Amino acid sequence: MIRTNEWKSNAAITGIGSYVPERRLTNDDLAAMVDTNDEWIVRRTGIRERRIAAPDEFSSHLAVKAAQQLLARYAKEAADIDAVLVATTTPDTPFPSVASRVQRALGIRACLAFDLNAACAGFVAALQAAGGLLQTGAYRKVLVIGVETLSKITDYSDRSTCILFGDGAGAVLLESAPEGAFIASDAMTDGSGGGSVYAAGLSTEWDGQPLAGGGKIVQNGREVYKWAVSHVPEGVRRMLDKVGLEPRELDWFVPHSANLRMIEAMCERLELPAEKALYSLTHYGNTSAASIPLALDLAVREGRLAAGHLVALYGFGSGLSQAGLLLRWTLKSPQK
Ligand SMILES: CC(C)(COP(=O)(O)OP(=O)(O)OC[C@H]1O[C@@H](n2cnc3c(N)ncnc32)[C@H](O)[C@@H]1OP(=O)(O)O)[C@@H](O)C(=O)NCCC(=O)NCCS
């Protein structure tokens, strides 16, 4: 069930960009919709507001804007990209993929393009997949995007879920480089936990049980909380052990931004100061596959994340799925 591997990688991150929709949904806005309040939400989750896509704005629109920002900031050419991987649980349509919409919008000539769904572990799963593509030598520049429009599958009458989720996109460019930056990976999937957090689709059944919610997000928050707080630190330690490193040697820990209390509990278990965690939930909420690239982009903009830093990324969520990646940050400051 668990895979932990050391990487002989040639993959390095050479660009990053992000995009969030304009509309803000604050805790006070939610308090006018359901029985909740700002104090409860901030104390239990750390979330203050989230961004909400317009009715005619879908994941591909956010993904394209994040990618365009990356290309402009780091003076990269779309034409040079030879694979587009999009991690999302909320594609505009089941098919064509968001990745093929991105290919078209960016005018990329010849590339592999596909979507990937590992829920909130999706972005790190996509980085692992992209690292593998680069390793073959057949691909040299891979665009990896994490994007969600979770507001479209959120039940705004359920106070235990609607306070959490938001919309956004983050993109990174991976290129083959003589000194690869990926150091180790971790992965674990436990399909027996599939009923803990889900959205029904073509099927409304899981393991013989009916799935509620009519396609909106349903979760057992307490169960997911307990699972993540114990499993994520174990996964981070497995990756570090594999290459003989200790948690205290990390410059940054970037877990999926689900809930600040969860992140603080994970840091405690790793004996890491909470200040070493990078997250995007304060102003964006839980953006699933987008949360980790959004956190990385915020940290780059704030000048906190710099070339040479040792970073542990760790995604976790529905599946139940978890995916980690230990890497050396190689990206210099944006050119623009
Ligand atoms: C959802 C979550 C914030 C709830 O926080 P919690 O501290 O676990 O709260 P509980 O579920 O134990 O509920 C405590 C009480 O608060 C109430 N409550 C729930 N949501 C509330 C809200 N928005 N405002 C006010 N009260 C709320 C509950 O009804 C419950 O009341 P009761 O004791 O009278 O039954 C938290 O469990 C969580 O973040 N879990 C992880 C979810 C997650 O990460 N999901 C995505 C997977 S990546």
Coordinates of C-alpha atoms in Angstrom, one line a residue, residues 65-265:
K65 CA -4.5 32.3 -16.7
A66 CA -2.2 30.6 -14.2
A67 CA -0.1 29.2 -17.0
Q68 CA -0.1 32.5 -18.9
Q69 CA 1.2 34.2 -15.8
L70 CA 4.0 31.7 -15.5
L71 CA 5.0 32.0 -19.1
A72 CA 5.1 35.8 -18.9
R73 CA 7.0 36.0 -15.6
Y74 CA 9.7 33.6 -16.5
A75 CA 9.9 34.5 -20.2
K76 CA 9.0 30.9 -21.3
E77 CA 7.6 29.9 -24.7
A78 CA 4.3 27.9 -24.8
A79 CA 5.5 26.3 -28.1
D80 CA 8.4 24.6 -26.3
I81 CA 6.0 22.7 -23.9
D82 CA 5.8 19.0 -24.7
A83 CA 3.3 17.8 -22.1
V84 CA 0.5 19.3 -20.1
L85 CA -0.7 17.5 -16.9
V86 CA -3.7 19.0 -15.1
A87 CA -4.6 17.7 -11.6
T88 CA -8.3 18.5 -11.0
T89 CA -11.5 17.0 -9.5
T90 CA -13.6 19.7 -11.2
P91 CA -12.9 19.6 -15.0
D92 CA -15.2 21.8 -17.1
T93 CA -16.4 18.6 -18.8
P94 CA -15.6 14.9 -18.2
F95 CA -14.1 15.2 -21.7
P96 CA -12.4 16.9 -23.5
S97 CA -9.9 17.3 -20.7
V98 CA -8.9 20.6 -19.1
A99 CA -5.4 19.8 -20.3
S100 CA -6.6 19.7 -24.0
R101 CA -8.4 23.1 -23.4
V102 CA -5.1 24.5 -22.0
Q103 CA -3.2 23.2 -25.0
R104 CA -5.6 24.9 -27.4
A105 CA -5.7 28.2 -25.5
L106 CA -1.9 28.4 -25.2
G107 CA -1.4 27.4 -28.8
I108 CA 1.0 24.6 -27.9
R109 CA 1.7 22.7 -31.1
A110 CA 2.6 19.1 -30.3
C111 CA 2.2 17.7 -26.8
L112 CA 0.8 15.0 -24.6
A113 CA -2.1 16.4 -22.6
F114 CA -4.2 14.7 -19.9
D115 CA -6.1 15.3 -16.6
L116 CA -5.4 13.4 -13.5
N117 CA -7.5 13.0 -10.4
A118 CA -6.0 12.1 -7.1
A119 CA -8.2 14.7 -5.3
C120 CA -6.2 16.9 -2.9
A121 CA -3.1 14.7 -3.5
G122 CA -3.5 15.4 -7.3
F123 CA -0.8 18.1 -7.7
V124 CA 1.9 16.1 -6.0
A125 CA 0.8 13.0 -7.9
A126 CA 1.1 15.0 -11.2
L127 CA 4.6 16.2 -10.2
Q128 CA 5.6 12.6 -9.7
A129 CA 4.1 11.6 -13.1
A130 CA 5.8 14.6 -14.8
G131 CA 9.1 13.7 -13.2
G132 CA 8.7 10.2 -14.6
L133 CA 8.0 11.6 -18.1
L134 CA 11.2 13.8 -18.0
Q135 CA 13.2 10.8 -16.8
T136 CA 12.3 8.9 -20.1
G137 CA 14.1 11.6 -22.1
A138 CA 11.1 11.7 -24.4
Y139 CA 9.8 14.9 -22.7
R140 CA 11.8 18.0 -21.8
K141 CA 9.3 20.6 -20.7
V142 CA 6.2 19.6 -18.8
L143 CA 3.5 22.0 -17.6
V144 CA 1.8 20.8 -14.4
I145 CA -1.3 22.6 -13.2
G146 CA -3.4 22.1 -10.1
V147 CA -6.8 23.7 -10.5
E148 CA -10.3 23.5 -9.0
T149 CA -13.7 25.2 -9.1
L150 CA -14.9 23.5 -6.0
S151 CA -17.6 26.1 -5.5
K152 CA -19.5 24.5 -8.3
I153 CA -19.8 21.2 -6.3
T154 CA -20.2 22.8 -2.8
D155 CA -23.5 22.6 -0.9
Y156 CA -24.0 26.1 0.4
S157 CA -26.7 24.9 2.8
D158 CA -24.2 22.5 4.6
R159 CA -22.2 24.6 7.2
S160 CA -19.7 21.8 7.8
T161 CA -18.4 21.8 4.2
C162 CA -19.3 25.2 2.7
I163 CA -16.9 27.1 5.0
L164 CA -13.9 25.1 3.7
F165 CA -13.8 25.1 -0.1
G166 CA -12.7 27.6 -2.7
D167 CA -11.5 28.0 -6.3
G168 CA -8.0 28.7 -7.7
A169 CA -5.2 27.5 -9.9
G170 CA -1.4 27.1 -9.7
A171 CA 1.0 26.1 -12.4
V172 CA 4.6 25.0 -12.5
L173 CA 6.9 24.3 -15.4
L174 CA 9.3 21.3 -15.0
E175 CA 12.3 21.0 -17.2
S176 CA 15.0 18.5 -17.5
A177 CA 18.2 19.8 -15.9
P178 CA 21.6 18.3 -15.3
E179 CA 21.1 18.6 -11.5
G180 CA 17.6 17.1 -10.8
A181 CA 15.7 18.6 -7.9
F182 CA 13.4 15.8 -6.9
I183 CA 15.0 13.8 -4.0
A184 CA 12.3 11.3 -2.8
S185 CA 8.7 10.5 -3.1
D186 CA 6.0 8.9 -1.0
A187 CA 2.6 7.5 -2.0
M188 CA -0.2 5.7 -0.3
T189 CA -3.7 4.9 -1.4
D190 CA -6.3 3.3 0.8
G191 CA -9.5 2.8 -1.3
S192 CA -11.3 1.4 1.7
G193 CA -11.6 5.0 3.0
G194 CA -13.4 6.1 -0.1
G195 CA -16.6 6.9 1.8
S196 CA -14.9 9.5 4.1
V197 CA -15.0 12.4 1.5
Y198 CA -16.7 12.2 -1.9
A199 CA -18.8 13.7 -4.6
A200 CA -21.2 11.3 -6.3
G201 CA -21.0 11.2 -10.1
L202 CA -22.3 8.8 -12.7
S203 CA -22.5 6.3 -9.9
T204 CA -24.2 7.1 -6.6
E205 CA -22.9 4.0 -4.8
W206 CA -19.7 3.2 -3.0
D207 CA -18.9 -0.2 -1.5
G208 CA -22.5 -1.2 -1.5
Q209 CA -23.6 2.0 0.2
P210 CA -25.6 4.9 -1.4
L211 CA -23.7 8.1 -1.9
A212 CA -25.6 11.2 -0.8
G213 CA -25.3 14.8 -1.8
G214 CA -26.5 14.8 -5.4
G215 CA -23.0 15.4 -6.7
K216 CA -22.0 18.0 -4.1
I217 CA -19.1 17.4 -1.6
V218 CA -20.0 15.2 1.4
Q219 CA -17.5 14.4 4.1
N220 CA -17.0 13.0 7.5
G221 CA -14.8 16.0 8.6
R222 CA -13.7 14.5 11.9
E223 CA -12.6 11.2 10.3
V224 CA -10.6 12.9 7.6
Y225 CA -9.0 15.2 10.2
K226 CA -7.8 12.3 12.3
W227 CA -6.6 10.3 9.4
A228 CA -4.6 13.1 7.8
V229 CA -3.0 14.3 11.1
S230 CA -1.5 10.9 11.7
H231 CA -0.8 9.7 8.2
V232 CA 0.8 12.8 6.7
P233 CA 3.7 13.2 9.3
E234 CA 4.4 9.4 8.9
G235 CA 4.7 9.9 5.1
V236 CA 7.0 12.9 5.4
R237 CA 9.2 11.0 7.8
R238 CA 9.3 8.0 5.4
M239 CA 10.6 10.3 2.6
L240 CA 13.2 11.9 4.8
D241 CA 14.3 8.5 6.2
K242 CA 14.8 7.2 2.7
V243 CA 17.5 9.7 2.0
G244 CA 18.9 10.0 5.6
L245 CA 17.4 13.5 6.4
E246 CA 15.6 14.7 9.5
P247 CA 12.5 16.9 9.6
R248 CA 14.5 19.7 11.3
E249 CA 16.6 19.9 8.1
L250 CA 13.5 21.0 6.1
D251 CA 13.3 24.7 5.1
W252 CA 9.6 24.3 4.3
F253 CA 6.8 21.8 4.8
V254 CA 4.0 22.4 2.3
P255 CA 1.0 20.1 3.2
H256 CA -2.3 20.4 1.3
S257 CA -4.1 23.4 2.8
A258 CA -7.2 21.8 4.3
N259 CA -7.3 23.3 7.8
L260 CA -4.7 25.3 9.8
R261 CA -5.4 23.3 12.9
M262 CA -4.5 20.1 11.0
I263 CA -1.3 21.7 9.7
E264 CA -0.3 22.8 13.2
A265 CA -0.9 19.3 14.5

